[in-house]
Short mmCIF file of C-alpha atoms in Angstrom, two decimals:
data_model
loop_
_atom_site.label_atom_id
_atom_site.label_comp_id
_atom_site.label_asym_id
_atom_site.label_seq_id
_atom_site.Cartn_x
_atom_site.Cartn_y
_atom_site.Cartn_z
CA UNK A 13 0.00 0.00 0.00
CA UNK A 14 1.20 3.63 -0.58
CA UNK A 15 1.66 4.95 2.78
CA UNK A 16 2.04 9.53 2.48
CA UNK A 17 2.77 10.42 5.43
CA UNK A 18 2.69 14.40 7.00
CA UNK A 19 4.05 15.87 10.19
CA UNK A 20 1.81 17.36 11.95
CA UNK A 21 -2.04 16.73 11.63
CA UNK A 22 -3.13 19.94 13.18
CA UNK A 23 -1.02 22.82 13.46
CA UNK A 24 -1.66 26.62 15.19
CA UNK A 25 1.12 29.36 14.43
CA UNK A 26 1.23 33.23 14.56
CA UNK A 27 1.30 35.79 11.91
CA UNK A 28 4.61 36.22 10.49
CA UNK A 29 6.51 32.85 11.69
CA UNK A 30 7.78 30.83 9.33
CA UNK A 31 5.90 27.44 9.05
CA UNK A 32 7.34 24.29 7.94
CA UNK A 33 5.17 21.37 6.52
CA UNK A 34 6.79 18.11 6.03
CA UNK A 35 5.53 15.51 3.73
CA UNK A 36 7.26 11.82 3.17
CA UNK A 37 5.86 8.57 0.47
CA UNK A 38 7.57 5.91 0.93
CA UNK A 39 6.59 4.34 -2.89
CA UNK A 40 9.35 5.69 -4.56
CA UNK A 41 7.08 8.21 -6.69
CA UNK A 42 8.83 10.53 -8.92
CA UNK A 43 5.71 13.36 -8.41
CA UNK A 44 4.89 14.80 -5.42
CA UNK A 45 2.25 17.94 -4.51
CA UNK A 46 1.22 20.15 -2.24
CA UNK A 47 -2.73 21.59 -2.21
CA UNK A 48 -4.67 23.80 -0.37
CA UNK A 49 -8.54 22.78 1.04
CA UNK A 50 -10.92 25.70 1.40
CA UNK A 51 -15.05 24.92 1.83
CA UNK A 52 -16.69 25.91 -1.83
CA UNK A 53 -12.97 26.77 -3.42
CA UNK A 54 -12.23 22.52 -3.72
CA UNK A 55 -8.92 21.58 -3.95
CA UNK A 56 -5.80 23.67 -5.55
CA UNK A 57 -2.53 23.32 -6.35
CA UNK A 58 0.27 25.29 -4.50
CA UNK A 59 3.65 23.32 -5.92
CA UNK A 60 4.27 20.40 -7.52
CA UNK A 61 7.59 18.38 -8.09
CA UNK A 62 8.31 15.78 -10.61
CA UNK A 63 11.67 15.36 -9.55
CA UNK A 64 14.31 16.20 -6.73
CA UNK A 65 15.14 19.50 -6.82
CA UNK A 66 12.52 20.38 -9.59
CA UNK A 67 9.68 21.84 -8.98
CA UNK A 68 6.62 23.64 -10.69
CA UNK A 69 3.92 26.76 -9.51
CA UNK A 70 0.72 25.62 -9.71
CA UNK A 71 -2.34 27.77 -9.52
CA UNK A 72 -1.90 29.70 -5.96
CA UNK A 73 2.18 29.64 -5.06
CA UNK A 74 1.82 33.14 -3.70
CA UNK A 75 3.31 33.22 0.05
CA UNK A 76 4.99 29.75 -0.28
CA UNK A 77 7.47 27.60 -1.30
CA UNK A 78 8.60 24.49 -1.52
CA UNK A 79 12.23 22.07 -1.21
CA UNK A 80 12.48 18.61 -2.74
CA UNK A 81 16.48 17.30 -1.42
CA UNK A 82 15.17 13.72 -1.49
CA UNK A 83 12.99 11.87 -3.52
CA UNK A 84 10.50 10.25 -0.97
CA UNK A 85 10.72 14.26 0.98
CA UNK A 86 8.65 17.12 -0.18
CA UNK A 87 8.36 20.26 2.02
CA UNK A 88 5.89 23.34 1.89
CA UNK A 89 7.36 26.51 3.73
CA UNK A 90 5.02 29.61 4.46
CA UNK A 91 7.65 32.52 4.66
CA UNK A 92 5.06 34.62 7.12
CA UNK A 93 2.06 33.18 7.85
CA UNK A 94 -0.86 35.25 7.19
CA UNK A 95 -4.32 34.44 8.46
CA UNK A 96 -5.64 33.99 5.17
CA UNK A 97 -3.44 31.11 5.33
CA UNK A 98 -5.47 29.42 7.13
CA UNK A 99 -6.41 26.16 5.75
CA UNK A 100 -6.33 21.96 5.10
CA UNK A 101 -3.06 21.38 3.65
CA UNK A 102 -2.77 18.17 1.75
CA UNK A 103 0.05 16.49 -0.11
CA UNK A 104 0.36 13.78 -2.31
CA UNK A 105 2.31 11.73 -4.40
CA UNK A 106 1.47 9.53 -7.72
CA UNK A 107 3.47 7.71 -10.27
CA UNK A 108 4.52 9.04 -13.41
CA UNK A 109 2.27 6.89 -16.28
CA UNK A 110 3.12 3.78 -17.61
CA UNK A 111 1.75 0.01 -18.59
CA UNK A 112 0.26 0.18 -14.62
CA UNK A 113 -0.13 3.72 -13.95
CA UNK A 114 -1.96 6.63 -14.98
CA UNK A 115 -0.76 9.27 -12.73
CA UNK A 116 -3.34 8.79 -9.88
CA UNK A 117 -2.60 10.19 -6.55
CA UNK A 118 -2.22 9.21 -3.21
CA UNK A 119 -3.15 11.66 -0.12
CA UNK A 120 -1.24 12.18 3.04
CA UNK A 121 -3.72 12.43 6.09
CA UNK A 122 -3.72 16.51 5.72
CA UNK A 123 -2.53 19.23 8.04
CA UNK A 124 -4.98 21.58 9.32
CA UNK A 125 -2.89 24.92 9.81
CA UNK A 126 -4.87 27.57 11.88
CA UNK A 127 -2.87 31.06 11.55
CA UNK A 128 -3.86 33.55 14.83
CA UNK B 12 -9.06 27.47 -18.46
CA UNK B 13 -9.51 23.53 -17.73
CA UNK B 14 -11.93 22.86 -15.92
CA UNK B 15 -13.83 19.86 -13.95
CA UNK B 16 -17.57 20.47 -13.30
CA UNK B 17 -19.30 18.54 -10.31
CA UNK B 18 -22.70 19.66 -8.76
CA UNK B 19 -22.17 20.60 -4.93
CA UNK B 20 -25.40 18.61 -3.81
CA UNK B 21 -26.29 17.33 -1.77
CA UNK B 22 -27.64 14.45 -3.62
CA UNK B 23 -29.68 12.27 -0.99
CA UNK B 24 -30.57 8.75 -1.61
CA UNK B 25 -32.18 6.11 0.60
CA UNK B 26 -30.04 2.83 1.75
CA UNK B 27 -30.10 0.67 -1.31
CA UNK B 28 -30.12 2.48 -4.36
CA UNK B 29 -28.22 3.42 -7.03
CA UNK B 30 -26.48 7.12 -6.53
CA UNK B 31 -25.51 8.38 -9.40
CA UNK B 32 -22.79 11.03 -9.68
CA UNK B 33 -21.95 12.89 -12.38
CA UNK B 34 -18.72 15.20 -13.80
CA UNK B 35 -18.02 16.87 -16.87
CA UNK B 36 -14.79 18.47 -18.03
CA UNK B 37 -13.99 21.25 -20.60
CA UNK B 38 -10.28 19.98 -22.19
CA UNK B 39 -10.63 17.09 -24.84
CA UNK B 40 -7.23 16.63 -24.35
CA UNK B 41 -8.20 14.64 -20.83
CA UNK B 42 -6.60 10.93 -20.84
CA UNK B 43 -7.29 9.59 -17.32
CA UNK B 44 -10.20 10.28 -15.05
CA UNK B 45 -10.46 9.38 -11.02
CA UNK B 46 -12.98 9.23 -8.76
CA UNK B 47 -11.95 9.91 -4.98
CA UNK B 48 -14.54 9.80 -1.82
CA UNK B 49 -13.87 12.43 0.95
CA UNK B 50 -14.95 11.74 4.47
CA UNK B 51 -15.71 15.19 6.53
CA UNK B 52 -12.51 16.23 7.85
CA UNK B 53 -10.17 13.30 6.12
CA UNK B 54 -8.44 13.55 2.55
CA UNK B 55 -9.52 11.68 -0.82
CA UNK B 56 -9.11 8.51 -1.04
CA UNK B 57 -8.92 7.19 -4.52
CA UNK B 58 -11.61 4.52 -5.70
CA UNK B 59 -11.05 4.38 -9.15
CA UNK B 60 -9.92 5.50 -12.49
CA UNK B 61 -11.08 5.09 -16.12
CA UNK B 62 -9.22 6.00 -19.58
CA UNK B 63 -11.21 4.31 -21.98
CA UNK B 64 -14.62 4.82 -22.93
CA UNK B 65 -17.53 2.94 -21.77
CA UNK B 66 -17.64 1.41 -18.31
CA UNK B 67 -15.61 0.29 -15.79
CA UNK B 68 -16.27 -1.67 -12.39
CA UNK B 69 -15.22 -2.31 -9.53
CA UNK B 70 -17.54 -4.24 -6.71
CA UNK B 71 -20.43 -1.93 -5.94
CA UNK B 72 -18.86 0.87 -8.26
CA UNK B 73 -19.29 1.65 -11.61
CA UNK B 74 -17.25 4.47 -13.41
CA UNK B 75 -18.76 5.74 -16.90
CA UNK B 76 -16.80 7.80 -19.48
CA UNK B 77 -17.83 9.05 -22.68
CA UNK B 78 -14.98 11.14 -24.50
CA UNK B 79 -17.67 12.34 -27.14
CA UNK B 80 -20.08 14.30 -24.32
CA UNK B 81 -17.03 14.86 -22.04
CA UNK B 82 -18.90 13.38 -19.49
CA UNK B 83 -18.07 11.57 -16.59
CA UNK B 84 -20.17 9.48 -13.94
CA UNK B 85 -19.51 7.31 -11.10
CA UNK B 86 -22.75 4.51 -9.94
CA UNK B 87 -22.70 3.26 -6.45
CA UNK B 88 -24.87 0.51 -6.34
CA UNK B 89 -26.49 -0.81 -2.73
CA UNK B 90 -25.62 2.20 -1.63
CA UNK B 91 -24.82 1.99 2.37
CA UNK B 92 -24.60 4.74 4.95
CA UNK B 93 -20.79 4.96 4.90
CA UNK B 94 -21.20 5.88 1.59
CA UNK B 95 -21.74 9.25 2.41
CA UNK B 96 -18.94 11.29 1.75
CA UNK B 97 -18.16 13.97 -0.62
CA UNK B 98 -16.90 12.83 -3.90
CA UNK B 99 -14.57 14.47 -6.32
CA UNK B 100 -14.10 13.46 -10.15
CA UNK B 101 -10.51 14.61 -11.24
CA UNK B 102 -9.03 14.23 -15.00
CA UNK B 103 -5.44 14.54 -16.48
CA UNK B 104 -4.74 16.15 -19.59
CA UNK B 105 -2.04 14.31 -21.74
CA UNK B 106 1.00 16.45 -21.55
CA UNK B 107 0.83 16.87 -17.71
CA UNK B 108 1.03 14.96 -14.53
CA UNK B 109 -1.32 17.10 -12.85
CA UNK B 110 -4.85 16.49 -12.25
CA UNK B 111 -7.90 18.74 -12.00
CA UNK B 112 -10.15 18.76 -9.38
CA UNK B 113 -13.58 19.22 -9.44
CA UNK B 114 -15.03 20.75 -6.02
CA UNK B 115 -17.02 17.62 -5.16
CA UNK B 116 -20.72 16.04 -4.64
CA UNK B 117 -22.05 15.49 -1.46
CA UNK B 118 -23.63 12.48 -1.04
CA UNK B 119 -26.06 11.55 2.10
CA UNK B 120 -27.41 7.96 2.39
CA UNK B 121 -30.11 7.57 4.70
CA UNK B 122 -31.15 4.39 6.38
#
């Protein structure tokens, strides 16, 4: 089974600290991403990696970023955390497509980060 | 811009029937298609994926593509109370590894 693992399920922080997410998969996938949860606004993209030390925007990578030193490790960094940060943070990881695969992703357990 | 289309719901159906979910998606150039079920305050968890047209199943579900309509559905048949969950229909586009998200169905079985 693909096991996506995240380090913290809930999380509270202050304005302006710097916030760390960690994510880890442990089935050797070459993609990994990190999305944002809002009610009504669904699921979007922050980053996405396809390989260490790559990485891509996706559709809302205003006020993070993102570090990719090992394959199996993906981290999301909030510079200063703003209130509007606030939010279910959920990573995952898929395969890139072949004979077996066709690119579908596997969630971590989420993060719920509460800014005060 | 790509998009995935789901109605929000909720879609209510009693223990036993068929729900019926539906999802359509604006690029033609979408391969691969996944359906993923939500529990309130967990992440998706896929079920299933289709690629080719016609259907596919998989126990009690049933995922229906047709490339022509863009259209995209996913049966759950006997449908149980831990069935309800939100669901989300997702598709990939052929030059990308990313998916798109729809922003889910809620669906509410009641005994």
């Amino acid at each position: 089974d693909v096991k996506v693992t995240q380090s913290s399920r809930y999380l509270v922080k202050r304005t302006g600290e710097k916030v760390f997410l960690e994510c880890v998969q442990d089935m050797d996938h070459e993609n990994m991403f990190w999305y944002r949860q809002d009610p009504g606004l669904g699921l979007r993209l922050i980053y996405f990696s396809y390989d260490v030390k790559m990485k891509e925007k996706g559709d809302i990578p205003e006020g993070y970023s993102v570090s990719r030193e090992k394959k199996e490790r993906f981290s999301l960094i909030l510079e200063s955390a703003s209130t509007n940060q606030t939010s279910m943070y959920l990573c995952a990881s898929s395969p890139q497509p072949g004979l077996a695969s066709h690119n579908e992703q596997f969630f971590g357990p989420g993060t719920r980060l509460t800014v005060l | 811009q790509k998009e995935v289309e789901q109605n929000s719901g909720p879609l209510s159906v009693p223990e036993g029937a068929i729900a019926s979910l539906n999802c359509t998606y604006s690029d033609r150039g979408s391969q691969s298609f996944f359906w993923y079920r939500q529990y309130s305050g967990k992440s998706p968890e896929l079920i299933m994926f289709i690629y080719s047209n016609g259907d596919k199943e998989d126990g009690r579900f049933t995922a229906q593509l047709n490339k022509a309509s863009q259209y995209v559905s996913l049966l759950i048949r006997d449908s149980q109370p831990s069935d309800s969950a939100t669901y989300l229909c997702a598709s990939r586009s052929y030059n990308t590894d990313k998916l798109i998200f729809g922003t889910g169905t809620r669906l509410q079985v009641f005994p």
